[in-house]
mmCIF file of C-alpha atoms in Angstrom:
data_model
loop_
_atom_site.group_PDB
_atom_site.id
_atom_site.type_symbol
_atom_site.label_atom_id
_atom_site.label_comp_id
_atom_site.label_asym_id
_atom_site.label_seq_id
_atom_site.Cartn_x
_atom_site.Cartn_y
_atom_site.Cartn_z
ATOM 1 C CA MET X 1 46.143 -31.757 -105.537
ATOM 2 C CA THR X 2 46.711 -35.403 -106.462
ATOM 3 C CA LEU X 3 49.030 -37.234 -104.111
ATOM 4 C CA THR X 4 51.393 -39.834 -105.488
ATOM 5 C CA PRO X 5 51.906 -42.578 -104.898
ATOM 6 C CA GLU X 6 48.376 -43.554 -103.912
ATOM 7 C CA PHE X 7 47.952 -44.664 -100.321
ATOM 8 C CA PRO X 8 48.674 -48.421 -100.415
ATOM 9 C CA CYS X 9 45.456 -49.684 -98.850
ATOM 10 C CA ASN X 10 45.075 -53.456 -99.125
ATOM 11 C CA GLN X 11 41.394 -53.265 -98.098
ATOM 12 C CA CYS X 12 41.853 -55.650 -95.174
ATOM 13 C CA GLY X 13 39.315 -53.702 -93.095
ATOM 14 C CA ALA X 14 41.497 -53.590 -89.976
ATOM 15 C CA CYS X 15 40.905 -49.854 -89.497
ATOM 16 C CA CYS X 16 37.155 -50.409 -89.893
ATOM 17 C CA ARG X 17 37.130 -53.224 -87.321
ATOM 18 C CA HIS X 18 38.833 -51.116 -84.637
ATOM 19 C CA VAL X 19 37.116 -47.714 -84.747
ATOM 20 C CA ASP X 20 36.786 -47.777 -80.968
ATOM 21 C CA ARG X 21 40.556 -47.324 -80.553
ATOM 22 C CA ALA X 22 40.794 -43.681 -81.671
ATOM 23 C CA SER X 23 38.732 -40.804 -80.333
ATOM 24 C CA GLU X 24 38.379 -39.466 -83.891
ATOM 25 C CA THR X 25 36.556 -42.605 -85.073
ATOM 26 C CA GLN X 26 34.610 -43.699 -81.993
ATOM 27 C CA PHE X 27 31.420 -42.080 -83.313
ATOM 28 C CA LEU X 28 31.395 -44.791 -86.011
ATOM 29 C CA ASP X 29 31.391 -47.673 -83.490
ATOM 30 C CA ARG X 30 28.304 -49.872 -83.744
ATOM 31 C CA GLY X 31 28.958 -51.076 -80.199
ATOM 32 C CA ASP X 32 31.559 -53.782 -80.747
ATOM 33 C CA GLY X 33 34.452 -51.708 -82.082
ATOM 34 C CA ILE X 34 33.435 -52.257 -85.706
ATOM 35 C CA CYS X 35 32.355 -49.383 -87.928
ATOM 36 C CA ARG X 36 28.607 -49.267 -88.485
ATOM 37 C CA HIS X 37 29.243 -48.933 -92.238
ATOM 38 C CA TYR X 38 31.615 -51.894 -92.547
ATOM 39 C CA GLN X 39 30.206 -54.954 -94.300
ATOM 40 C CA MET X 40 31.858 -58.047 -92.837
ATOM 41 C CA GLU X 41 30.817 -60.298 -95.734
ATOM 42 C CA THR X 42 32.382 -58.176 -98.457
ATOM 43 C CA LYS X 43 34.982 -56.292 -96.370
ATOM 44 C CA LEU X 44 33.735 -53.110 -98.015
ATOM 45 C CA CYS X 45 32.284 -49.832 -96.786
ATOM 46 C CA ALA X 46 28.559 -49.421 -97.364
ATOM 47 C CA VAL X 47 28.975 -45.643 -97.717
ATOM 48 C CA TYR X 48 32.387 -45.499 -99.384
ATOM 49 C CA GLU X 49 31.496 -42.737 -101.853
ATOM 50 C CA THR X 50 30.151 -40.552 -99.014
ATOM 51 C CA ARG X 51 32.315 -41.899 -96.174
ATOM 52 C CA PRO X 52 33.161 -39.591 -93.281
ATOM 53 C CA LEU X 53 36.095 -37.248 -93.705
ATOM 54 C CA ILE X 54 38.113 -39.120 -91.065
ATOM 55 C CA CYS X 55 38.064 -42.150 -93.397
ATOM 56 C CA GLN X 56 39.510 -40.242 -96.349
ATOM 57 C CA VAL X 57 43.261 -40.680 -95.963
ATOM 58 C CA GLU X 58 44.343 -38.187 -98.603
ATOM 59 C CA LYS X 59 41.993 -35.454 -97.390
ATOM 60 C CA GLN X 60 43.062 -36.002 -93.786
ATOM 61 C CA TYR X 61 46.658 -35.553 -94.865
ATOM 62 C CA GLN X 62 45.920 -32.367 -96.785
ATOM 63 C CA LEU X 63 43.782 -30.834 -94.026
ATOM 64 C CA ASN X 64 45.672 -31.867 -90.917
ATOM 65 C CA TYR X 65 49.103 -33.330 -91.521
ATOM 66 C CA GLN X 66 50.886 -31.922 -94.564
ATOM 67 C CA GLN X 67 52.460 -29.182 -92.473
ATOM 68 C CA HIS X 68 54.021 -31.868 -90.226
ATOM 69 C CA TYR X 69 54.938 -34.724 -92.582
ATOM 70 C CA SER X 70 55.772 -35.367 -96.189
ATOM 71 C CA TRP X 71 53.223 -37.561 -97.992
ATOM 72 C CA GLN X 72 55.703 -40.467 -97.935
ATOM 73 C CA GLU X 73 56.268 -40.076 -94.173
ATOM 74 C CA PHE X 74 52.514 -40.001 -93.638
ATOM 75 C CA ILE X 75 52.102 -43.196 -95.674
ATOM 76 C CA THR X 76 54.834 -44.907 -93.666
ATOM 77 C CA LEU X 77 53.301 -43.940 -90.316
ATOM 78 C CA ASN X 78 49.842 -45.040 -91.395
ATOM 79 C CA ARG X 79 51.080 -48.342 -92.832
ATOM 80 C CA GLU X 80 52.749 -49.044 -89.474
ATOM 81 C CA ALA X 81 49.398 -48.414 -87.766
ATOM 82 C CA CYS X 82 47.685 -50.688 -90.304
ATOM 83 C CA LEU X 83 50.087 -53.533 -89.533
ATOM 84 C CA ILE X 84 49.440 -53.178 -85.793
ATOM 85 C CA LEU X 85 45.654 -53.232 -86.317
ATOM 86 C CA GLU X 86 45.868 -56.242 -88.633
ATOM 87 C CA LYS X 87 47.440 -58.251 -85.767
ATOM 88 C CA LEU X 88 44.677 -57.453 -83.258
#
């Protein structure tokens, strides 16, 4: 199933720089709250093609949230979280 529109990620890296804030992503913490796969210089994921399931927005929606939210609602909620993380 292809979800449209695509999740509007602006690749700011805010979610990757705060993995210590959610229990689901704490295993990625390199010790300072930043994901061990995040490359600060490029703001890219070193393992993007094989990134953990928790980092795959569309798959997370399909597996865990589609029974609770529409895709648009899920995007809205996640964009709100993105904006909060960008300010930290």
